[in-house]
Each structure stands twice: as structure tokens, then as C-alpha cells.
Short mmCIF file of C-alpha atoms in Angstrom, two decimals:
data_model
loop_
_atom_site.label_atom_id
_atom_site.label_comp_id
_atom_site.label_asym_id
_atom_site.label_seq_id
_atom_site.Cartn_x
_atom_site.Cartn_y
_atom_site.Cartn_z
CA MET M 324 28.61 -90.05 -10.34
CA VAL M 325 28.71 -86.85 -12.37
CA THR M 326 31.61 -87.85 -14.62
CA VAL M 327 32.19 -90.48 -17.28
CA GLU M 328 35.53 -91.97 -18.26
CA CYS M 329 36.83 -91.77 -21.80
CA ILE M 330 39.94 -93.09 -23.51
CA THR M 331 41.23 -90.52 -25.97
CA ASP M 332 43.90 -90.48 -28.66
CA LEU M 333 46.52 -87.88 -27.83
CA LEU M 334 48.17 -86.73 -31.05
CA THR M 335 51.44 -84.78 -31.04
CA PRO M 336 54.09 -84.04 -33.67
CA GLU M 337 56.29 -86.57 -31.86
CA GLY M 338 53.75 -89.41 -31.91
CA ASP M 339 50.45 -90.76 -30.67
CA SER M 340 49.31 -92.23 -27.35
CA ARG M 341 46.11 -93.20 -25.58
CA ILE M 342 45.18 -91.50 -22.30
CA ARG M 343 42.33 -91.60 -19.81
CA GLU M 344 40.12 -88.52 -19.43
CA LEU M 345 37.21 -87.72 -17.13
CA VAL M 346 34.31 -85.93 -18.83
CA LEU M 347 31.65 -84.05 -16.90
CA GLU M 348 28.20 -85.55 -17.36
CA GLU M 349 25.70 -83.00 -18.67
CA LYS M 350 22.00 -83.85 -18.49
CA PRO M 351 18.70 -82.17 -19.41
CA VAL M 352 16.52 -81.62 -16.35
CA GLY M 353 12.92 -80.43 -16.61
CA VAL M 354 11.65 -77.94 -14.02
CA VAL M 355 7.96 -78.05 -13.08
CA LEU M 356 6.12 -75.55 -10.87
CA ASN M 357 2.83 -76.67 -9.33
CA ASP M 358 2.48 -79.36 -12.01
CA GLU M 359 3.06 -76.86 -14.85
CA PRO M 360 6.24 -77.41 -16.93
CA VAL M 361 8.41 -74.31 -16.95
CA GLY M 362 11.51 -75.27 -18.90
CA THR M 363 14.50 -77.54 -19.22
CA ALA M 364 18.01 -76.79 -18.01
CA MET M 365 21.20 -78.51 -19.14
CA VAL M 366 22.99 -79.21 -15.88
CA MET M 367 25.41 -81.23 -13.83
CA ALA M 368 22.96 -83.44 -11.94
CA ARG M 369 23.88 -82.46 -8.39
CA ASP M 370 22.12 -80.14 -5.89
CA LEU M 371 18.97 -80.35 -8.00
CA GLU M 372 16.56 -79.05 -5.35
CA GLU M 373 18.54 -75.83 -5.08
CA LEU M 374 18.86 -75.65 -8.86
CA ALA M 375 15.12 -75.91 -9.48
CA VAL M 376 14.18 -73.24 -6.93
CA GLY M 377 16.94 -70.93 -8.18
CA TYR M 378 15.92 -71.52 -11.79
CA LEU M 379 12.34 -70.50 -10.97
CA PHE M 380 13.60 -67.46 -9.08
CA GLY M 381 15.75 -66.44 -12.03
CA GLN M 382 12.72 -66.46 -14.29
CA GLY M 383 10.66 -64.41 -11.83
CA LEU M 384 8.25 -67.23 -10.99
CA ILE M 385 9.28 -67.50 -7.33
CA GLU M 386 10.13 -64.53 -5.12
CA PRO M 387 11.79 -64.28 -1.69
CA GLY M 388 9.06 -64.87 0.87
CA ASP M 389 7.04 -67.29 -1.27
CA LYS M 390 6.26 -70.46 0.64
CA ILE M 391 7.75 -73.65 -0.84
CA PHE M 392 5.83 -76.74 0.26
CA ASP M 393 7.69 -79.60 -1.39
CA ILE M 394 10.32 -80.49 -3.97
CA GLU M 395 10.36 -83.84 -5.78
CA VAL M 396 13.42 -84.92 -7.75
CA CYS M 397 12.33 -87.65 -10.15
CA GLU M 398 14.58 -90.25 -11.72
CA GLN M 399 13.07 -89.42 -15.10
CA GLY M 400 14.98 -86.14 -15.17
CA ARG M 401 12.30 -83.86 -13.75
CA ILE M 402 12.10 -81.68 -10.64
CA ASN M 403 8.65 -80.80 -9.28
CA VAL M 404 8.43 -77.71 -7.07
CA TYR M 405 5.25 -77.00 -5.15
CA ALA M 406 4.97 -73.45 -3.86
CA GLU M 407 2.50 -70.73 -3.00
CA VAL M 408 3.24 -68.12 -5.64
CA THR M 409 1.53 -65.00 -6.92
CA PRO M 410 -0.09 -65.63 -10.32
CA ARG M 411 1.44 -63.39 -12.98
CA PRO M 412 0.37 -62.53 -16.51
CA ASP M 413 2.42 -63.94 -19.34
CA ASP M 414 5.76 -62.17 -19.27
CA GLU M 415 7.86 -61.20 -22.25
CA MET M 416 10.92 -63.42 -21.92
CA ILE M 417 14.44 -62.36 -22.90
CA THR M 418 17.10 -64.83 -23.97
CA THR M 419 20.15 -64.31 -21.78
CA SER M 420 23.85 -64.25 -22.65
CA GLY M 421 24.35 -67.84 -21.52
CA CYS M 422 26.10 -70.05 -24.03
CA GLY M 423 23.69 -71.51 -26.55
CA GLY M 424 20.97 -68.99 -25.70
CA THR M 425 19.26 -71.43 -23.35
CA GLY M 426 18.58 -69.07 -20.43
CA LYS M 427 15.54 -66.80 -20.23
CA ILE M 428 14.37 -64.07 -17.86
CA ALA M 429 11.26 -61.92 -17.73
CA ARG M 430 11.89 -58.43 -19.16
CA ARG M 431 10.08 -56.80 -16.21
CA LEU M 432 12.84 -58.01 -13.87
CA LEU M 433 15.25 -55.55 -15.47
CA HIS M 434 13.08 -52.59 -14.47
CA GLU M 435 11.64 -53.52 -11.08
CA ASP M 436 12.96 -52.00 -7.87
CA TYR M 437 15.59 -54.00 -6.02
CA PRO M 438 15.68 -54.59 -2.28
CA GLU M 439 18.20 -52.70 -0.18
CA PRO M 440 21.40 -54.79 0.03
CA ALA M 441 22.02 -56.32 3.43
CA ASP M 442 24.40 -54.58 5.84
CA PHE M 443 27.63 -56.46 5.19
CA CYS M 444 31.35 -55.86 4.65
CA ILE M 445 34.13 -58.26 3.74
CA SER M 446 37.87 -57.94 4.40
CA PHE M 447 40.70 -58.80 2.05
CA HIS M 448 41.51 -61.76 4.29
CA GLU M 449 37.94 -63.04 3.90
CA VAL M 450 37.99 -62.44 0.14
CA ALA M 451 41.15 -64.56 -0.10
CA GLU M 452 39.48 -67.30 1.96
CA LEU M 453 36.39 -67.19 -0.26
CA ILE M 454 38.49 -67.56 -3.42
CA LYS M 455 40.68 -70.33 -2.01
CA ARG M 456 37.80 -72.39 -0.63
CA THR M 457 35.72 -72.00 -3.81
CA LEU M 458 38.52 -73.15 -6.12
CA ALA M 459 39.41 -76.06 -3.82
CA TRP M 460 35.83 -77.18 -3.20
CA SER M 461 36.10 -80.39 -5.23
CA SER M 462 38.39 -82.07 -7.74
CA LEU M 463 35.87 -81.70 -10.57
CA SER M 464 37.43 -78.56 -11.98
CA GLN M 465 40.90 -80.08 -12.04
CA ASP M 466 39.66 -83.46 -13.26
CA THR M 467 37.37 -82.23 -16.05
CA HIS M 468 38.18 -78.53 -16.67
CA CYS M 469 34.44 -78.21 -17.39
CA VAL M 470 32.79 -76.67 -14.32
CA HIS M 471 32.07 -73.23 -12.95
CA GLY M 472 31.87 -72.57 -9.24
CA CYS M 473 29.89 -70.12 -7.11
CA GLY M 474 31.17 -69.78 -3.55
CA TYR M 475 29.47 -67.97 -0.69
CA TYR M 476 30.80 -66.24 2.43
CA SER M 477 28.50 -65.03 5.21
CA GLU M 478 28.24 -64.80 9.00
CA GLY M 479 32.02 -64.66 9.31
CA ALA M 480 32.74 -67.93 7.52
CA PHE M 481 32.89 -69.63 4.14
CA GLN M 482 29.57 -71.42 3.73
CA VAL M 483 29.36 -73.37 0.48
CA CYS M 484 30.32 -73.70 -3.15
CA TYR M 485 27.93 -74.84 -5.84
CA GLU M 486 29.34 -76.19 -9.09
CA ASP M 487 27.84 -76.80 -12.51
CA VAL M 488 28.67 -77.01 -16.17
CA GLY M 489 27.20 -73.51 -16.60
CA ARG M 490 27.97 -70.36 -14.62
CA HIS M 491 24.25 -69.48 -14.53
CA ASN M 492 23.36 -72.87 -13.05
CA ALA M 493 25.95 -72.54 -10.30
CA VAL M 494 24.51 -69.16 -9.29
CA ASP M 495 20.96 -70.54 -9.51
CA LYS M 496 21.92 -73.24 -7.02
CA LEU M 497 23.11 -70.61 -4.55
CA MET M 498 19.92 -68.56 -5.04
CA GLY M 499 17.84 -71.68 -4.44
CA ALA M 500 19.72 -72.52 -1.26
CA ILE M 501 19.11 -69.02 0.10
CA LEU M 502 15.41 -69.20 -0.77
CA LEU M 503 15.21 -72.56 1.00
CA GLY M 504 16.54 -70.87 4.15
CA ARG M 505 19.92 -72.60 4.20
CA PHE M 506 21.92 -69.37 4.10
CA SER M 507 21.32 -65.69 4.79
CA PRO M 508 21.32 -63.28 1.81
CA GLY M 509 23.70 -61.03 3.76
CA GLY M 510 26.99 -62.22 2.32
CA ALA M 511 29.42 -62.24 -0.59
CA ALA M 512 29.06 -64.41 -3.69
CA TYR M 513 32.13 -65.27 -5.77
CA THR M 514 31.73 -66.74 -9.24
CA THR M 515 34.27 -68.08 -11.69
CA GLY M 516 32.09 -66.81 -14.55
CA ARG M 517 31.40 -63.47 -16.18
CA LEU M 518 29.05 -61.03 -14.45
CA THR M 519 26.55 -60.37 -17.20
CA SER M 520 23.14 -58.81 -16.62
CA ASP M 521 21.26 -61.93 -15.57
CA MET M 522 24.03 -63.04 -13.21
CA VAL M 523 24.06 -59.69 -11.39
CA LEU M 524 20.27 -59.41 -11.57
CA LYS M 525 19.74 -62.58 -9.54
CA CYS M 526 22.02 -61.32 -6.78
CA ALA M 527 20.45 -57.84 -6.81
CA ARG M 528 16.93 -59.26 -6.51
CA MET M 529 18.07 -61.46 -3.63
CA GLY M 530 19.64 -58.48 -1.83
CA ILE M 531 23.16 -59.94 -1.79
CA PRO M 532 25.43 -56.96 -1.03
CA VAL M 533 28.77 -58.15 -2.50
CA VAL M 534 29.19 -59.93 -5.83
CA LEU M 535 32.68 -60.90 -6.96
CA SER M 536 34.14 -62.58 -10.04
CA ARG M 537 37.54 -63.73 -11.20
CA THR M 538 36.68 -62.35 -14.64
CA ALA M 539 34.76 -59.45 -16.23
CA PRO M 540 31.41 -57.65 -16.00
CA SER M 541 29.21 -56.52 -18.85
CA SER M 542 27.88 -52.97 -19.16
CA LEU M 543 24.33 -54.02 -18.27
CA GLY M 544 25.58 -56.08 -15.35
CA LEU M 545 27.36 -52.97 -14.09
CA ASP M 546 24.23 -50.86 -14.62
CA ILE M 547 22.17 -53.26 -12.48
CA ALA M 548 24.83 -53.15 -9.76
CA ARG M 549 24.72 -49.35 -9.74
CA ARG M 550 20.92 -49.21 -9.62
CA SER M 551 20.68 -51.79 -6.84
CA GLY M 552 23.64 -50.45 -4.84
CA LEU M 553 25.49 -53.77 -4.56
CA THR M 554 29.27 -53.98 -4.57
CA LEU M 555 30.56 -55.36 -7.87
CA GLY M 556 34.18 -56.59 -7.86
CA CYS M 557 35.90 -58.23 -10.82
CA TYR M 558 39.33 -59.65 -11.72
CA VAL M 559 39.42 -60.62 -8.04
CA ARG M 560 42.61 -62.08 -6.56
CA PRO M 561 43.65 -62.66 -2.96
CA GLY M 562 44.69 -59.23 -1.71
CA ARG M 563 43.27 -57.34 -4.68
CA VAL M 564 39.79 -56.43 -5.98
CA ASN M 565 38.93 -54.22 -8.95
CA VAL M 566 35.70 -52.64 -7.66
CA PHE M 567 33.34 -51.31 -10.32
CA ASN M 568 30.68 -50.15 -7.85
CA ALA M 569 30.31 -49.45 -4.11
CA PRO M 570 33.87 -50.06 -2.82
CA HIS M 571 32.94 -49.24 0.80
CA ARG M 572 32.03 -52.87 1.54
CA ILE M 573 35.60 -54.08 0.88
CA VAL M 574 37.52 -53.29 4.08
CA ARG M 575 41.18 -53.62 5.03
CA GLU M 576 40.88 -55.38 8.39
CA GLY M 577 42.83 -58.62 8.17
CA LEU M 578 45.00 -57.47 5.26
CA SER M 579 48.13 -58.06 7.32
CA ASP M 580 47.30 -61.76 7.54
CA LYS M 581 48.57 -63.06 4.22
CA SER M 582 48.89 -66.70 5.21
CA ASP M 583 46.21 -67.75 2.72
CA VAL M 584 47.43 -65.69 -0.22
CA SER M 585 48.86 -68.45 -2.36
CA ASP M 586 51.51 -68.31 -5.05
CA ARG M 587 48.81 -68.36 -7.72
CA SER M 588 47.86 -64.76 -6.84
CA ASP M 589 51.42 -63.66 -7.58
CA LYS M 590 51.16 -64.97 -11.12
CA SER M 591 48.34 -62.60 -12.08
CA ASP M 592 48.18 -58.83 -12.37
CA VAL M 593 44.97 -56.87 -12.87
CA SER M 594 46.94 -54.40 -14.96
CA ASP M 595 47.87 -57.23 -17.33
CA ARG M 596 44.71 -57.61 -19.41
CA SER M 597 46.01 -60.79 -21.03
CA ASP M 598 45.86 -62.61 -17.70
CA LYS M 599 42.64 -61.40 -16.06
CA SER M 600 40.88 -64.76 -16.05
CA ASP M 601 43.74 -66.66 -14.42
CA VAL M 602 43.62 -67.39 -10.70
CA SER M 603 45.21 -70.79 -11.14
CA ASP M 604 45.77 -73.28 -13.91
CA ARG M 605 42.65 -75.07 -12.69
CA SER M 606 40.43 -71.97 -12.83
CA ASN M 607 41.87 -70.92 -16.19
CA ARG M 608 40.91 -74.20 -17.77
CA SER M 609 37.43 -74.22 -16.22
CA ASP M 610 36.68 -70.88 -17.89
CA ARG M 611 36.51 -72.72 -21.20
CA SER M 612 33.28 -74.35 -20.06
CA ASP M 613 31.14 -71.22 -20.43
CA ARG M 614 32.27 -68.29 -22.50
#
């Protein structure tokens, strides 16, 4: 279980009542690389193998092509990753824009060359499918209003959605899954969180060609997208993408099939800046989990 049940006092001007609420369980998990502690992440304790590998990738300690021998998830709240990695000198670490200042990346990652994005395009029909499947992946968002999701579309189909209390963790889980060979990097990632520098950086270093969000980019996130050549789309709705960089990967084939464009897309307008973060009531509430 990743939720706990609470009985809360609901106070209104008309009176008081007691109601049942589900609260997402957040736990500290230590990440260890080759028996050396690296750090601790505050996470939803699910998909921990992917999380640990993605966490190490995000910090520049594991690269695509490095051989991973074993992963041990311990009951004591620790994940041991054993991999053949290139020893690196001590890096200057930068605190990221994640809430609470808990995330860190090596400064050198901001200046290294990025791989050429994979040859990939996505249609409006496929974008709509990616959004719909991501938001409907589980009931956790609706039940707790405390999770972010990161969905992935590749090889002509929706592949997976990873969820976590933090937007960074959800993306780390996808990066870890790709590094573990479960999915190809030639696809489109859709996140319910903001596309700040470290979020875009992970995708650029992985070579993911299309990165989409239901909300906003930062200036440095946009700069990384431009330097790496990936397609950066924000305020994404079924049938509509505000592309900040490289629009050629969003194609119109399938646009005539609007069967999966739900009513929730009609309630939002990219031109209405007061409603950019609203794909559905569920997604709007989940945005509170990581500003």
C-alpha cells in the first residue's frame, strides 16, 4: 500500500463533519551505488528499481551504456545498485528547483554535449492518447490529489506511466526504466509537472526527442531544449500543443480522429493564462503536490 487512511474534521460556515481521506505515503529511500551511499530521496515507495537507476542518472553517476549488474531493494529503505561506471572526480553539485531544494545535479551536465534526439514524430491523435492514458493510469491522483505522473509513448503505442509524490521522481523512474532496457529512448514523455532545467536535462541526455507538459517551462529548461534539439511542448491538451522548440515532430496525421478528445479539453484554452494547468479536475488538484 502507498496510501494511509485518515479521518479529518471538515469545517464549513454551515457546520462541522468528519470525513475519510486517503493520504499518499511519502518515505525516505537511500540510494547506494557500488556500496557507496549517494543520497536520499523522498518518494512514493513504488517502482524503486527504476527510481534508483534514474536518480543516479540524474546526478551524472550512471550514463546510457553503463552496465548494471544488480539492484537490491532492501526493506530498511535502501536501494543498492551495482554497475560498471566510469570513475569521476568530485563534481560541483547544484541544488535543483525541486520543492524543498532536495534535488541535486552535477554542474558539468549543463554544459556537456547532448546526443542527437531519436528520429521520432507524434501525431495529435497520439498526443491525446498519451495525455488520456497518463491521467487515467491509476486512481491515486483522484484519491489523494498528491501525485505527479510521467507517461511515455513510443513504438506506436502508449507504454507506461510512472507516478510519484514529486515530478522529478516520476521522470527519474522513466529514465531508469529506459536505462534498464524496458523502453526505447525514441518516444514522447508527458509530465504533469513543470519543465524546469533538470527535468528537460534528463530527457536531453537520454536522447528523448519529444518532451511535453500540461504546464509551463522555465527559461533554462527552454535553453536546454534548444541546445539539444528536442521538441518542447507545454500547456498541452488533446488537439493542441504550444511548442516552444522544434515543432516539426508534432504532425497532423490522425487529427481527424477526435474520438479520444474528452470534454476536459474543451474546458481549457491555452490563450487563457488563468487555466493553463487544468486538464481535468484531477490533474489540477495533483499540481498542488509539487510547485
